[in-house]
mmCIF file of C-alpha atoms and ligand atoms in Angstrom:
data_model
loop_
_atom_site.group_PDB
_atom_site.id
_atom_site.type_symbol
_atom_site.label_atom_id
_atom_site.label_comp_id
_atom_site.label_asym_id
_atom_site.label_seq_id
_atom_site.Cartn_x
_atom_site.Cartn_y
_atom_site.Cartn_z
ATOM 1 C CA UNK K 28 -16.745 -2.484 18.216
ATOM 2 C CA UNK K 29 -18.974 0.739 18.646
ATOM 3 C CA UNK K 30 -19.102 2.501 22.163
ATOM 4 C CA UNK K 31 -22.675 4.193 21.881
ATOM 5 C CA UNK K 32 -22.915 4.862 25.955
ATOM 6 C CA UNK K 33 -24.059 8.477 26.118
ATOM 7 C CA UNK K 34 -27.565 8.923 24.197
ATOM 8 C CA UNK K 35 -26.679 12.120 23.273
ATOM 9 C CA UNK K 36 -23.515 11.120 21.325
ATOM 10 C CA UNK K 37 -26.031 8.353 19.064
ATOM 11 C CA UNK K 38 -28.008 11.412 18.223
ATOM 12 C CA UNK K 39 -25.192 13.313 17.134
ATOM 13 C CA UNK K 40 -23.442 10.463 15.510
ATOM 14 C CA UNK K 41 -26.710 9.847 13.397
ATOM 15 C CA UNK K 42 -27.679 13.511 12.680
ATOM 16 C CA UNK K 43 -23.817 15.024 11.423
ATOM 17 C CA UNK K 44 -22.031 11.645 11.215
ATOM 18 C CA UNK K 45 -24.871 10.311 8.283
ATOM 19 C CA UNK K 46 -24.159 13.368 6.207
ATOM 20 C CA UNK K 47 -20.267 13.200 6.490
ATOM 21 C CA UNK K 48 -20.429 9.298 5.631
ATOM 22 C CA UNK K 49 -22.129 10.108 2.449
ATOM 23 C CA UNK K 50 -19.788 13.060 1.448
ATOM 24 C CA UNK K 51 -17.031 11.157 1.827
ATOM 25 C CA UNK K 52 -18.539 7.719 0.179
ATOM 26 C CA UNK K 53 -18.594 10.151 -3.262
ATOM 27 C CA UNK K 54 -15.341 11.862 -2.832
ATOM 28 C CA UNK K 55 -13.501 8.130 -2.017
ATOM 29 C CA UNK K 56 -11.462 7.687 -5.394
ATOM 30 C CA UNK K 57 -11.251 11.214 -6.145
ATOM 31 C CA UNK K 58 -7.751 12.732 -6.106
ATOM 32 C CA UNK K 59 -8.183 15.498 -3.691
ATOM 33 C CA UNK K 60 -6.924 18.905 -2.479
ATOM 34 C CA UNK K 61 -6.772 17.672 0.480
ATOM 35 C CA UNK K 62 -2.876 17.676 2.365
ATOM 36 C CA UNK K 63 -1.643 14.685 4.160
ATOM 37 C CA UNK K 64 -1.188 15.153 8.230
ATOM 38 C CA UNK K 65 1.948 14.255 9.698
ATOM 39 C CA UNK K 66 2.529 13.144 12.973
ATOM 40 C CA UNK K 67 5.531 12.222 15.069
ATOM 41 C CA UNK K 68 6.788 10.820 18.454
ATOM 42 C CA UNK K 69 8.616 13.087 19.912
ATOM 43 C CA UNK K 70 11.835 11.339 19.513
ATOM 44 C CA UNK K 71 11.713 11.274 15.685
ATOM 45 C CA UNK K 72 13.691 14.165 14.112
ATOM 46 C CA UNK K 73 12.358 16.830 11.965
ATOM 47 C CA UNK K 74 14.337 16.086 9.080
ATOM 48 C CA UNK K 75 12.959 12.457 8.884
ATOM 49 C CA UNK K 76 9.350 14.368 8.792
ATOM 50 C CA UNK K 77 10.871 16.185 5.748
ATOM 51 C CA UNK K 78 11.990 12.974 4.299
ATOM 52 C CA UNK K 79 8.653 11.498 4.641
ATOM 53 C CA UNK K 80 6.575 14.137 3.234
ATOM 54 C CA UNK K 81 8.939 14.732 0.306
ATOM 55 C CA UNK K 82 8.643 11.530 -0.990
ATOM 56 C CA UNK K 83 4.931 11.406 -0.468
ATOM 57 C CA UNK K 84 4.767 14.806 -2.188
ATOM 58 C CA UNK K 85 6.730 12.679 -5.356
ATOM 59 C CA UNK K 86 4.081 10.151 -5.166
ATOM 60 C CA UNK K 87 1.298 11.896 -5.052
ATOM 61 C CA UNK K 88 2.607 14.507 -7.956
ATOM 62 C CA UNK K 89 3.086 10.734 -10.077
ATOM 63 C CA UNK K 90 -0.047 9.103 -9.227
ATOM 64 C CA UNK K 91 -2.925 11.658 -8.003
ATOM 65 C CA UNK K 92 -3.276 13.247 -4.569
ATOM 66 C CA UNK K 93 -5.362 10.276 -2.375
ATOM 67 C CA UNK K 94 -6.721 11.114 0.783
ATOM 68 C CA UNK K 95 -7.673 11.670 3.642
ATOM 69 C CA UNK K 96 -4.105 10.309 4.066
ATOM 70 C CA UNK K 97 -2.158 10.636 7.956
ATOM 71 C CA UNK K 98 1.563 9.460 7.965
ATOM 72 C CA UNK K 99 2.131 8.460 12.038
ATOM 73 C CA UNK K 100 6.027 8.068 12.248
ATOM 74 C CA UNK K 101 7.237 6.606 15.461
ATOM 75 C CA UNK K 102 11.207 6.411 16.628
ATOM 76 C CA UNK K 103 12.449 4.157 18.732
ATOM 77 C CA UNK K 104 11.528 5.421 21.925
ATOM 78 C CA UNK K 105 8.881 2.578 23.415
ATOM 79 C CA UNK K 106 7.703 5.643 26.073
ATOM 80 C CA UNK K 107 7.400 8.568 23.162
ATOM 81 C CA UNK K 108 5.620 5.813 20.858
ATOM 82 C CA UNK K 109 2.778 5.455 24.000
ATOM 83 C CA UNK K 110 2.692 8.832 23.846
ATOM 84 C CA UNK K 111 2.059 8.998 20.102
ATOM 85 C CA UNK K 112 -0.930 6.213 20.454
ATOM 86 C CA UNK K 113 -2.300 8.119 22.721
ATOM 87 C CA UNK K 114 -2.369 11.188 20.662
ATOM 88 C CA UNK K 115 -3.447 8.825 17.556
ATOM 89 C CA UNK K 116 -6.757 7.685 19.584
ATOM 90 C CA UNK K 117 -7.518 11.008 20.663
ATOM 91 C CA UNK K 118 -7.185 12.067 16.418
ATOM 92 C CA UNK K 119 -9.787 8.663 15.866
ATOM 93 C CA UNK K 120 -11.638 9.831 18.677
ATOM 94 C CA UNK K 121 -12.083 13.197 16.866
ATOM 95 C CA UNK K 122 -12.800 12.192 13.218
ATOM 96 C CA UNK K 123 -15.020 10.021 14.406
ATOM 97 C CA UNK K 124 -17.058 10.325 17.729
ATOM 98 C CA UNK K 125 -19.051 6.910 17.772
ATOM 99 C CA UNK K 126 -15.428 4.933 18.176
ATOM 100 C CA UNK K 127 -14.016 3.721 21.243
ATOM 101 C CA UNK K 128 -11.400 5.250 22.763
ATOM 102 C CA UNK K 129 -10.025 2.315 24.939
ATOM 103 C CA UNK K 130 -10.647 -0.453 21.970
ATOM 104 C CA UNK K 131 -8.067 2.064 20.216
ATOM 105 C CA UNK K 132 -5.967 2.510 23.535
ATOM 106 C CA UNK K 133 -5.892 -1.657 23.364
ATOM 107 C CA UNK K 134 -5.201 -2.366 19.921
ATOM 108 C CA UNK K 135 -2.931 -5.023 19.504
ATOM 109 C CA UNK K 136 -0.219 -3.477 16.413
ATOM 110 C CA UNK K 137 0.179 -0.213 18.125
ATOM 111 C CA UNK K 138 3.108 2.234 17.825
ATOM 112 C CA UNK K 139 4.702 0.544 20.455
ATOM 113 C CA UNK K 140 5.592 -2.473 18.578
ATOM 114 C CA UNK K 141 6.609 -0.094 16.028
ATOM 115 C CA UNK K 142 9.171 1.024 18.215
ATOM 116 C CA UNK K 143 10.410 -2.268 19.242
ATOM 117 C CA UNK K 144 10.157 -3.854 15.900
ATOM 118 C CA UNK K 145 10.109 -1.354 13.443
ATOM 119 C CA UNK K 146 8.790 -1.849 10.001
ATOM 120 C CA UNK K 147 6.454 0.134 8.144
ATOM 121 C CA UNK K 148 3.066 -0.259 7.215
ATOM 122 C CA UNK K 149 -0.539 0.685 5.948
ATOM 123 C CA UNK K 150 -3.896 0.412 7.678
ATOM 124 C CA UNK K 151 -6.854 1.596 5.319
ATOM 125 C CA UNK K 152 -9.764 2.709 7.369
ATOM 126 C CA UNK K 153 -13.161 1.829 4.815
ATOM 127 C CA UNK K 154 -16.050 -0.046 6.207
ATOM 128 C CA UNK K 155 -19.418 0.118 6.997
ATOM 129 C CA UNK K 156 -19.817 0.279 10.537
ATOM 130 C CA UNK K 157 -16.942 3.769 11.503
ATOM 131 C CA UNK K 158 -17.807 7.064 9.990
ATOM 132 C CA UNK K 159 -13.996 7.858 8.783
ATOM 133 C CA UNK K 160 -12.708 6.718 5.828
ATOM 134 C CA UNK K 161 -9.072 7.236 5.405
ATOM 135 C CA UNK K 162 -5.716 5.765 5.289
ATOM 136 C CA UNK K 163 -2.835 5.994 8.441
ATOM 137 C CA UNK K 164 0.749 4.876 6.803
ATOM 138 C CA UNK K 165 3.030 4.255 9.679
ATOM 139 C CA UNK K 166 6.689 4.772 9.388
ATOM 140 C CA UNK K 167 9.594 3.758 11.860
ATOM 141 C CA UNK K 168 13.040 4.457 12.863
ATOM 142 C CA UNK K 169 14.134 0.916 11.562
ATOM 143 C CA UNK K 170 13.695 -1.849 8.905
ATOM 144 C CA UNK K 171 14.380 0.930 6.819
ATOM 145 C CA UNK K 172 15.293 3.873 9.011
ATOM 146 C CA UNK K 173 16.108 7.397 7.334
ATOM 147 C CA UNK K 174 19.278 6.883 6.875
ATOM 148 C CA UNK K 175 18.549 4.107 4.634
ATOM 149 C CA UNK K 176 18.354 4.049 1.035
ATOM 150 C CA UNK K 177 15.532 1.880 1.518
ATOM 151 C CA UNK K 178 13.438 4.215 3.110
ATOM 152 C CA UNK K 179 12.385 5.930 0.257
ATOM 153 C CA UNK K 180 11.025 3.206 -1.846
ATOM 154 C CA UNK K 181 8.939 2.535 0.871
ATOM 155 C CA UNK K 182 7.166 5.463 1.422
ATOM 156 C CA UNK K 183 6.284 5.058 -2.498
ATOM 157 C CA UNK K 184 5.219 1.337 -1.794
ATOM 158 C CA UNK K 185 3.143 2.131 0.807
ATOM 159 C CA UNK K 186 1.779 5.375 -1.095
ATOM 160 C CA UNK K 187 0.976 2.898 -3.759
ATOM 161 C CA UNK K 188 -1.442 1.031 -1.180
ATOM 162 C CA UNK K 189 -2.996 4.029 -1.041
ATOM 163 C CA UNK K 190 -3.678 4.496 -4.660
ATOM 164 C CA UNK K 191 -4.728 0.563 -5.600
ATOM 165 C CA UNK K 192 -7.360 0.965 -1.770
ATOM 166 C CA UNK K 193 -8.261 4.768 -3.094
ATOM 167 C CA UNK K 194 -9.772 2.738 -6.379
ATOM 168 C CA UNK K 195 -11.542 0.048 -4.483
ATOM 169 C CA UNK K 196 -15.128 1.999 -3.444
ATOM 170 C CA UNK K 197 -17.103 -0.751 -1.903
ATOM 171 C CA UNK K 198 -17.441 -0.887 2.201
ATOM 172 C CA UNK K 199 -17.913 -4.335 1.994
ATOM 173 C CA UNK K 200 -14.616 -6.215 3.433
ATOM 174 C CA UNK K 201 -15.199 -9.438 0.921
ATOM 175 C CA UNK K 202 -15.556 -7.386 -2.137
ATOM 176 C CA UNK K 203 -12.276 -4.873 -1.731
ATOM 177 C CA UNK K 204 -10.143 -8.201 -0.655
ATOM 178 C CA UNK K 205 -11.628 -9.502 -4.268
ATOM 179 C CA UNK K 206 -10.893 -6.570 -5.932
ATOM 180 C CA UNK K 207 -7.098 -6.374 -4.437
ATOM 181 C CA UNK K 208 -6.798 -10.108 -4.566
ATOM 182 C CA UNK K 209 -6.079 -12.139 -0.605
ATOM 183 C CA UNK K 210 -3.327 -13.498 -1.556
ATOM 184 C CA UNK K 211 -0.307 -10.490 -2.239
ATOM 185 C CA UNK K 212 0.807 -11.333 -5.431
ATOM 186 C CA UNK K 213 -1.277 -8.662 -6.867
ATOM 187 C CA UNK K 214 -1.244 -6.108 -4.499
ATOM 188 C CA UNK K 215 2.183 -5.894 -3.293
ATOM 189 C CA UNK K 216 3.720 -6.970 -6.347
ATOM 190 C CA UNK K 217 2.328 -3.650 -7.640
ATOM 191 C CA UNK K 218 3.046 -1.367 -4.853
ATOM 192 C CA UNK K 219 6.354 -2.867 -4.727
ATOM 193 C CA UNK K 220 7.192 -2.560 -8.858
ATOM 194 C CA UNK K 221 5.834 0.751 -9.332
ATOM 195 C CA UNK K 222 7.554 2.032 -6.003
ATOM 196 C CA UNK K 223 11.140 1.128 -7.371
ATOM 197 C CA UNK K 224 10.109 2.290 -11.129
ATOM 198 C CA UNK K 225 9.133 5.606 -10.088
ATOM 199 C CA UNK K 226 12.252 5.762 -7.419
ATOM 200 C CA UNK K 227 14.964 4.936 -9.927
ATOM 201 C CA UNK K 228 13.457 7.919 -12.199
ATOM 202 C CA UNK K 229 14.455 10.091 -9.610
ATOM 203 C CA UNK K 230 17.361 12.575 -9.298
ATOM 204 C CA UNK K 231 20.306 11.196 -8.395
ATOM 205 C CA UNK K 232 19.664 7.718 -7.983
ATOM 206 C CA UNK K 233 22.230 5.674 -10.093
ATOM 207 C CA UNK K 234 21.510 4.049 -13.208
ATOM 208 C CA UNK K 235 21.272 0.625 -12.937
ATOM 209 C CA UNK K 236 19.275 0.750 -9.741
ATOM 210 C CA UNK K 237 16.396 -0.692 -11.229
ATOM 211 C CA UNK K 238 17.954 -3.352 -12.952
ATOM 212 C CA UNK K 239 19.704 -4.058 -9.741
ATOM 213 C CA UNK K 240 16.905 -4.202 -7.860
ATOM 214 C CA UNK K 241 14.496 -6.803 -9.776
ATOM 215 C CA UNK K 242 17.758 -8.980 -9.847
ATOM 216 C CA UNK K 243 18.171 -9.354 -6.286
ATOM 217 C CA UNK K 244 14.513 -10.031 -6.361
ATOM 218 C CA UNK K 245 14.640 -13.026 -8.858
ATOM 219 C CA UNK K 246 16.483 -14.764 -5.553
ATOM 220 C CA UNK K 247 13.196 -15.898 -4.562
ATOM 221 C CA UNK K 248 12.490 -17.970 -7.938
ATOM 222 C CA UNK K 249 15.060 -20.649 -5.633
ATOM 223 C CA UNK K 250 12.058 -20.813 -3.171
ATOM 224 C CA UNK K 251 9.210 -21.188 -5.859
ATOM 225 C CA UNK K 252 7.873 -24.878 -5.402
ATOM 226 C CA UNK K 253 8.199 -26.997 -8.549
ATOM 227 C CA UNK K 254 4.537 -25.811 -10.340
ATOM 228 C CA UNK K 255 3.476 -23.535 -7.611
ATOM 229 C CA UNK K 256 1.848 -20.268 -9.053
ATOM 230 C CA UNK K 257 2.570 -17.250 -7.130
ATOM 231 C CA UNK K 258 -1.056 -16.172 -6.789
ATOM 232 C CA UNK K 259 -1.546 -19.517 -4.530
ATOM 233 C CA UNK K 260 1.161 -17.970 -1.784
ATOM 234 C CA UNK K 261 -0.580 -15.902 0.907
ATOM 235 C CA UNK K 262 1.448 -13.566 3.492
ATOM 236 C CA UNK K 263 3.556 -15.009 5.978
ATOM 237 C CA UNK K 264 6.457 -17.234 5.982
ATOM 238 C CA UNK K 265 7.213 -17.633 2.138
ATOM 239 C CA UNK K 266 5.672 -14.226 1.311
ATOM 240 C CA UNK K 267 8.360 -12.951 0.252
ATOM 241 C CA UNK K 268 8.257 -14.693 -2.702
ATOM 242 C CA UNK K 269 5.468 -13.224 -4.354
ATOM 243 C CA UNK K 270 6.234 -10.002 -3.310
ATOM 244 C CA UNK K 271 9.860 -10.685 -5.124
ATOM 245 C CA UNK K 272 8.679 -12.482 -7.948
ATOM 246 C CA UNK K 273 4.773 -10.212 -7.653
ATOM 247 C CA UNK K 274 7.052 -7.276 -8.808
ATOM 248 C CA UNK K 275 8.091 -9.025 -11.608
ATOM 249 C CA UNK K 276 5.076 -10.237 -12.911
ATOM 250 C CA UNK K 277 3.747 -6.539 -12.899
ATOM 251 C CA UNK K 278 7.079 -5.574 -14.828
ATOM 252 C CA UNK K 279 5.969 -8.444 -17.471
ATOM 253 C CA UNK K 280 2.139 -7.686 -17.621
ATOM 254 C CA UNK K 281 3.650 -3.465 -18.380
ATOM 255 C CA UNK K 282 5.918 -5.236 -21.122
ATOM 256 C CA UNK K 283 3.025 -7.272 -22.462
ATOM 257 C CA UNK K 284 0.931 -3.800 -22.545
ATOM 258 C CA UNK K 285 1.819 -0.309 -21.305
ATOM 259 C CA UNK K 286 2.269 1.407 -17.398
ATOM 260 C CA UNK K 287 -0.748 3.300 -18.702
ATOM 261 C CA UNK K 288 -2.686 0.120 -18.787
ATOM 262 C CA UNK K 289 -1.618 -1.138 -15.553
ATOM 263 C CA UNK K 290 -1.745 2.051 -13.496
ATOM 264 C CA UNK K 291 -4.774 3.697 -15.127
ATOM 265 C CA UNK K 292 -6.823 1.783 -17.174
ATOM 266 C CA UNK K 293 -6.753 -1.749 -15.094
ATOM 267 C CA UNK K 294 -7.936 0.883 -12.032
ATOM 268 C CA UNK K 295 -10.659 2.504 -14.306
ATOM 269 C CA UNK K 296 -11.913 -0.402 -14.511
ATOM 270 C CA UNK K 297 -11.749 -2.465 -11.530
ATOM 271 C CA UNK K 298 -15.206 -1.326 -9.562
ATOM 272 C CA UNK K 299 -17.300 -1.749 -12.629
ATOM 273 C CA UNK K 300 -15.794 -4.803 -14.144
ATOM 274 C CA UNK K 301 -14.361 -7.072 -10.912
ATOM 275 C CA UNK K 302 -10.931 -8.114 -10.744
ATOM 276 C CA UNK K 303 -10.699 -10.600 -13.770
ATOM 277 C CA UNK K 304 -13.094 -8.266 -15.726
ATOM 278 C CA UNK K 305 -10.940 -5.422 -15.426
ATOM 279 C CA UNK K 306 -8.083 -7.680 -16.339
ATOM 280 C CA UNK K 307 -9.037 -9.144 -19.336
ATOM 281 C CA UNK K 308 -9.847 -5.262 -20.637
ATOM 282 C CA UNK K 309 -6.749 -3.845 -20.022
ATOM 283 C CA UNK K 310 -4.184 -6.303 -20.538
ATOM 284 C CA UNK K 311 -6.162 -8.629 -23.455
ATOM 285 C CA UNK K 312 -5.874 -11.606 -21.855
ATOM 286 C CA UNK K 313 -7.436 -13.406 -18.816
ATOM 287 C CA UNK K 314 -5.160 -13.455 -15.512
ATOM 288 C CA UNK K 315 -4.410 -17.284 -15.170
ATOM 289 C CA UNK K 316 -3.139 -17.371 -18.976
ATOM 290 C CA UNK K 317 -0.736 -14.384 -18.244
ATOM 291 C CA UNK K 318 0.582 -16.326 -15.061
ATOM 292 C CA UNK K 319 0.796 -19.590 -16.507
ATOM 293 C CA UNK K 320 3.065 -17.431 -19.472
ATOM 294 C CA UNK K 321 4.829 -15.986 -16.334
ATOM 295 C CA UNK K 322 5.216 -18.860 -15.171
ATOM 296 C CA UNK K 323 6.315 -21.352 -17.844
ATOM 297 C CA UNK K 324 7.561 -19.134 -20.721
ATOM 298 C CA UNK K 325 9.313 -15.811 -18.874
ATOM 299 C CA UNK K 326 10.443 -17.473 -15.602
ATOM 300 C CA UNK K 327 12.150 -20.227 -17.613
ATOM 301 C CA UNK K 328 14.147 -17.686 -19.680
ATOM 302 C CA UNK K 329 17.753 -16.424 -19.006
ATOM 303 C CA UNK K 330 18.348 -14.102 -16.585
ATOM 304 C CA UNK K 331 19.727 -12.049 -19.546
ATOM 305 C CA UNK K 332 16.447 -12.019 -21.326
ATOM 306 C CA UNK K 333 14.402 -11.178 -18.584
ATOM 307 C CA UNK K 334 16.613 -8.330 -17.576
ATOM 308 C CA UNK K 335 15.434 -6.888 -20.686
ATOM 309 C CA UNK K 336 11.728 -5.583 -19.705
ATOM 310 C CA UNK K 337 13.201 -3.509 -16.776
ATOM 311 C CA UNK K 338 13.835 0.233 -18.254
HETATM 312 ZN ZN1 ZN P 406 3.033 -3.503 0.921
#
């Protein structure tokens, strides 16, 4: 919802705020210049800020610099995270005037619940009512904190958010949840794949890790229904399972093709072509017949075989 109370406000929302929508409505896609903004409660310490930004300075140096890109990483202090929200709606309030401060004050996910619950997560700002387009990746002391392994993954999974939204141009809600699929099969199988792919290429992370990883992940082929396609499981109680078993069928669509034609090509493609489109171009074959192979051919194989498409 819009707060448009002071007249003078519309008038400068429509005279500056036009311009700046259409500057940015090119740029959107673009790899930019442009750094990422960090912010912090004031319980969070400055070496998990380092953390964060280092491993969104390895993502970005991967897959392109996209922006305009704020990390918001809250500890577990429930009074420093009101703090924080309160700075965060006063940052809103300032990249884009026509919003309303207490709608942003109310929100129901705020930092607090970060605090409480912990978790991370990604909130992509494109439509066609606010004047900011952007993405705010929020980061927490738990579920992974620092400390954990875990947490760096993540930042490259939800960096990787950034990068499949980045290549989705439209304002209109219907056509970027077409072009990144409802259901997250797709979307966080992706993030999730190419996260722990680029993670275990890293310095100092064991060999094996990889291989490691997507095995624990073939746990959730247990909870796959008897003919259930993963594509047909939305988020929520058994979404687990395609993000598990979503990672894997982006490791087998890269070992059917290349990363190039996942990463690049498939998102060259996707605003001119549509989802299936875009598909059929990059990997040579339409989506459903490279699930129902997933599905009936690689799934069915020993775990030995299948190990052997992860690098
Ligand atoms: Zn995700």
């Amino acid at each position: 919802m819009k707060d448009f109370s002071p007249i003078v406000m519309v008038l400068l929302t429509l005279g500056y705020g036009a311009d700046r929508g259409a500057a940015q409505s090119d740029k959107w896609g673009n790899p930019t210049t442009q750094k990422a903004e960090f912010y912090a409660a004031s319980d969070v310490p400055h070496s998990q800020i380092e953390l964060t930004r280092q491993w969104h300075e390895t993502a970005a140096k991967a897959w392109g610099n996209y922006g305009p890109l704020e990390f918001w990483i809250v500890g577990s202090s429930e009074t420093a995270a009101r703090k924080l929200d309160k700075r965060y709606c006063g940052v809103r309030k300032q990249k884009d005037p026509s919003l309303s401060l207490k709608h942003c004050l109310n929100r129901g996910h705020n930092f607090v619940s970060y605090a409480k619950d912990g978790n991370a997560g990604l909130n992509t700002r494109r439509n066609k009512n606010e004047k900011w387009s952007g993405f705010i990746i929020t980061m927490s002391a738990r579920r992974p904190g620092p400390e954990e392994e875990d947490y760096k993954p993540v930042v490259l999974h939800e960096y990787f958010h950034v990068y499949q939204h980045a290549h989705i141009l439209s304002r209109n809600e219907s056509v970027r949840e077409s072009l990144n699929q409802k259901n997250p099969w797709w979307g966080e199988g992706g993030a999730e794949y190419m996260a722990q792919l680029l993670y275990s290429r890293q310095e100092g992370v064991r060999p094996g890790y990889l291989k490691e990883t997507m095995k624990r992940k073939l746990r959730s082929l247990k909870d796959l229904r008897k003919g259930e396609n993963i594509k047909d499981i939305p988020y929520g109680r058994r979404g687990r399972i395609s993000y598990d078993l979503g990672a894997w069928f982006i490791a087998f669509i890269i070992s059917r093709s290349s990363e190039e034609s996942y990463r690049v090509r498939f998102f060259k493609e996707l605003n001119s072509k549509g989802f299936e489109g875009a598909f059929v171009k990059s990997f040579g074959q339409s989506s459903k017949d490279l699930l129902d192979e997933f599905h009936n051919g690689f799934l069915q194989l020993d775990l030995e075989e299948q190990m052997k498409i992860i690098p």
